[in-house]
PDB file of C-alpha atoms in Angstrom:
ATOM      1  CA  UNK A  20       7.521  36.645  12.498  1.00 47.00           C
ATOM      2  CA  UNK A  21       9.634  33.274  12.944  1.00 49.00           C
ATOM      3  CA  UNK A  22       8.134  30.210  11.176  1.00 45.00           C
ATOM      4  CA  UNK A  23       5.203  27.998  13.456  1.00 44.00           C
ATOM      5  CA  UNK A  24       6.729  24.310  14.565  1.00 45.00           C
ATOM      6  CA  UNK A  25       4.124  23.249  11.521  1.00 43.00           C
ATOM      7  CA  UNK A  26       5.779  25.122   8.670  1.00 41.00           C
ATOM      8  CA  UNK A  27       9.049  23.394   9.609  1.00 44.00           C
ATOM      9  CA  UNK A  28       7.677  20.235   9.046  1.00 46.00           C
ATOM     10  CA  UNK A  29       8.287  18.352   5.562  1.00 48.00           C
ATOM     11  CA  UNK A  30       5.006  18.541   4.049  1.00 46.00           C
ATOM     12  CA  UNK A  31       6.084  15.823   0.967  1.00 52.00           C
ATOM     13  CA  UNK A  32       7.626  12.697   0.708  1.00 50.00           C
ATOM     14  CA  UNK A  33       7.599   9.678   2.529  1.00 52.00           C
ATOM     15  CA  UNK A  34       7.892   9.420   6.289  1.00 84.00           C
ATOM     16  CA  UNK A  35       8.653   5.585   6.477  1.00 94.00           C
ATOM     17  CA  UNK A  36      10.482   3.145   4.882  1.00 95.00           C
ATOM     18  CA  UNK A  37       9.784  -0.361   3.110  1.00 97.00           C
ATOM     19  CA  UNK A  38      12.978  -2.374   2.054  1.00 96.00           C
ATOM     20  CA  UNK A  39      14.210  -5.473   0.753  1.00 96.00           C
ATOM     21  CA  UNK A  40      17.431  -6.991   2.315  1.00 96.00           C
ATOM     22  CA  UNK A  41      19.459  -9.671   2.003  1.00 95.00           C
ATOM     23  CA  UNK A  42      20.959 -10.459   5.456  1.00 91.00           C
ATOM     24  CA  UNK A  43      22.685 -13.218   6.932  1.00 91.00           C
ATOM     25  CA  UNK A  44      19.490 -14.679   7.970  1.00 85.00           C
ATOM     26  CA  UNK A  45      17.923 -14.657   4.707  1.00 91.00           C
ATOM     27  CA  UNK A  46      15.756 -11.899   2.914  1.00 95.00           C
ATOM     28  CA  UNK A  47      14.326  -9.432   4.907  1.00 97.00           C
ATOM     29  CA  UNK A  48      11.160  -7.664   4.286  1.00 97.00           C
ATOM     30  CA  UNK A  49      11.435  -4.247   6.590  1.00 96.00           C
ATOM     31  CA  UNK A  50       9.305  -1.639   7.391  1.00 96.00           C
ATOM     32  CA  UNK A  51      10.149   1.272   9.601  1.00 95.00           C
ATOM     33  CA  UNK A  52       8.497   4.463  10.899  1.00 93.00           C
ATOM     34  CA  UNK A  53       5.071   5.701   9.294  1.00 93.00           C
ATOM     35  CA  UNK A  54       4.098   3.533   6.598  1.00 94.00           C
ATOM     36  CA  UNK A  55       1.802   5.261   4.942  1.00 94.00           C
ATOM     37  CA  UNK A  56       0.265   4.479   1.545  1.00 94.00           C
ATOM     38  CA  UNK A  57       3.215   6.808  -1.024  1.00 94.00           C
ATOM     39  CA  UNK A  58       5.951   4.400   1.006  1.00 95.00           C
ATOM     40  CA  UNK A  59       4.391   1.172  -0.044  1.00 96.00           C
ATOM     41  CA  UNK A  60       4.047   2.749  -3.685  1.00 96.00           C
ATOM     42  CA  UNK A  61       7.459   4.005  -3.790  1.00 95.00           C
ATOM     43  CA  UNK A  62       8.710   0.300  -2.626  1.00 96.00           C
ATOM     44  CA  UNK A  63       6.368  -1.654  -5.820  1.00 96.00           C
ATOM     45  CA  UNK A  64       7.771   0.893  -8.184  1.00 96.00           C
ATOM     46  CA  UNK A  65      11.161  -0.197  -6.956  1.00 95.00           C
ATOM     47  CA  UNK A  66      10.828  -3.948  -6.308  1.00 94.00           C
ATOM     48  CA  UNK A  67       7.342  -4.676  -8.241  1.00 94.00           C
ATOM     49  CA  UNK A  68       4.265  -5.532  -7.207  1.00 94.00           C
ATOM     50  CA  UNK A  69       4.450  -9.537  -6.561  1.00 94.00           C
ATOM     51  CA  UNK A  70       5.489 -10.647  -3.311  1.00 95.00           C
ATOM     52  CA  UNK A  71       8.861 -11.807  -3.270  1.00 91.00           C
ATOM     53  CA  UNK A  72      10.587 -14.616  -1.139  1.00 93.00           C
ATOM     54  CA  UNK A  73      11.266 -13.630   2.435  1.00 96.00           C
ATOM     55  CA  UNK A  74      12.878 -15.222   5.114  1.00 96.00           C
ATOM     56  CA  UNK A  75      11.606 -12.205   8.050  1.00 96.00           C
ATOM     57  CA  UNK A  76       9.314  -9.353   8.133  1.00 96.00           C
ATOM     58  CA  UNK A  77      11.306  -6.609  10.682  1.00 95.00           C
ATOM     59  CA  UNK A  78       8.166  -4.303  11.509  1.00 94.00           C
ATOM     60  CA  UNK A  79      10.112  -3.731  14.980  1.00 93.00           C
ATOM     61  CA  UNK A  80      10.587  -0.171  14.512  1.00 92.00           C
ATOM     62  CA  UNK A  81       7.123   0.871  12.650  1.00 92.00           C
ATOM     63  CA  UNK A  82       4.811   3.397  14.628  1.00 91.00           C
ATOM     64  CA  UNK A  83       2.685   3.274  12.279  1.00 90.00           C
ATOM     65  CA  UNK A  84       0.531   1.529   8.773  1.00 90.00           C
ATOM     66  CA  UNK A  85      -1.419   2.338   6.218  1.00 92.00           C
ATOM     67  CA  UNK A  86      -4.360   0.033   5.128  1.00 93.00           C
ATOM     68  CA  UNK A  87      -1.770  -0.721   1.920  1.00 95.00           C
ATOM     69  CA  UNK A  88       0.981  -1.622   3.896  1.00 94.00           C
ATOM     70  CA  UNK A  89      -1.114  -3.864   6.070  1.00 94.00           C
ATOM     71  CA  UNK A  90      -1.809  -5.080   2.976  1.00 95.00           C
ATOM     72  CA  UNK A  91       1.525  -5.762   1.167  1.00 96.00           C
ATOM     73  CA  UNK A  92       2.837  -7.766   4.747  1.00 95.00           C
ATOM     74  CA  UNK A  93      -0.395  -9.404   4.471  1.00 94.00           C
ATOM     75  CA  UNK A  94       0.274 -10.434   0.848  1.00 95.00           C
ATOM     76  CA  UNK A  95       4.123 -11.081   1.883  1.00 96.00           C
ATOM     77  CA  UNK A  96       2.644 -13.794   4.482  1.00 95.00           C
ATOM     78  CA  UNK A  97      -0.343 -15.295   2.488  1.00 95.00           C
ATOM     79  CA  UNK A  98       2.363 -16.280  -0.800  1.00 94.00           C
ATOM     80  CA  UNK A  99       4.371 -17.672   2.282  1.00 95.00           C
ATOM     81  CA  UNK A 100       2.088 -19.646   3.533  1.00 95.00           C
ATOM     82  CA  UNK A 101       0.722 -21.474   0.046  1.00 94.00           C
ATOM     83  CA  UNK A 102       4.481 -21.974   0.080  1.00 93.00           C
ATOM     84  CA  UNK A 103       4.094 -23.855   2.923  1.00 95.00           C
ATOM     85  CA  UNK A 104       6.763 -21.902   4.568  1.00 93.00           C
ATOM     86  CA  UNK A 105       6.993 -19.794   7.620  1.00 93.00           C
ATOM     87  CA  UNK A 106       8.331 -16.074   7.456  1.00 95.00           C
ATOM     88  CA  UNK A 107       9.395 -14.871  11.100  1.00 93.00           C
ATOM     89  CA  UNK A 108       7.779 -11.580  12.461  1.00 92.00           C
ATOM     90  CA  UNK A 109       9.536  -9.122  14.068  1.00 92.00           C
ATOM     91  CA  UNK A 110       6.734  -6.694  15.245  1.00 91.00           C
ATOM     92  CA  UNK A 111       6.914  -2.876  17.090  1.00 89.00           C
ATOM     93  CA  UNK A 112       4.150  -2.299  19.210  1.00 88.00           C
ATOM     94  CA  UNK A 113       2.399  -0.129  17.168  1.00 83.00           C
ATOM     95  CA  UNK A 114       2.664  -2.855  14.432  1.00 83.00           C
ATOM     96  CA  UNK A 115       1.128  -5.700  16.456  1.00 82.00           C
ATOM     97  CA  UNK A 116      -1.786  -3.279  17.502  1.00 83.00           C
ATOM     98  CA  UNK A 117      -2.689  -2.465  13.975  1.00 78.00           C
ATOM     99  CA  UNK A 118      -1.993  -5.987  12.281  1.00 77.00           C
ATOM    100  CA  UNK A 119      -4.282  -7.687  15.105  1.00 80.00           C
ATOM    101  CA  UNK A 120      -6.687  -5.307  14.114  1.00 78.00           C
ATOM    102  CA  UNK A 121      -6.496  -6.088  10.454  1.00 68.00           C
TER     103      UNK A 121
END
């Protein structure tokens, strides 16, 4: 009997992504696909858990967050802000749902 569409699916590891990048325009906070809560552990493991300078958050291609990613772009914008500086916000649909929400 050949596999179900189900069993072919990956049923570990991360199905987004959470980067930092330096890019012309400054450092870049971006988050892409399904940002669940595993991606945004992965990316404190790798960068630490204090927000970091950033000059953008690109959410333009998320489709989805967890409550701890909301969080971590939430704590991106809030150490920003006592900064007194403004991050730019590139948002997906999805993204601008879920962070009006928040």
């Amino acid at each position: 009997m050949p596999p179900s569409p189900a069993d072919l699916r990956p049923t570990t590891g991360p199905h987004g992504v959470v980067r930092l990048l330096n890019t012309a325009g400054g450092r870049a906070l971006c988050l892409a696909g399904a940002v669940d809560a595993d991606v945004v552990d992965a990316f404190r493991r790798r960068y630490g858990r204090e927000p970091v300078r950033v000059d953008v958050i690109d959410a333009g291609s998320v489709t989805s967050l967890s409550g701890a990613a909301l969080e971590l772009v939430r704590d991106h914008l809030d150490v920003a802000a006592l900064g007194g500086r403004t991050v730019r916000l590139r948002r997906s649909p999805a993204f601008g749902r879920l962070f009006a929400q928040a």
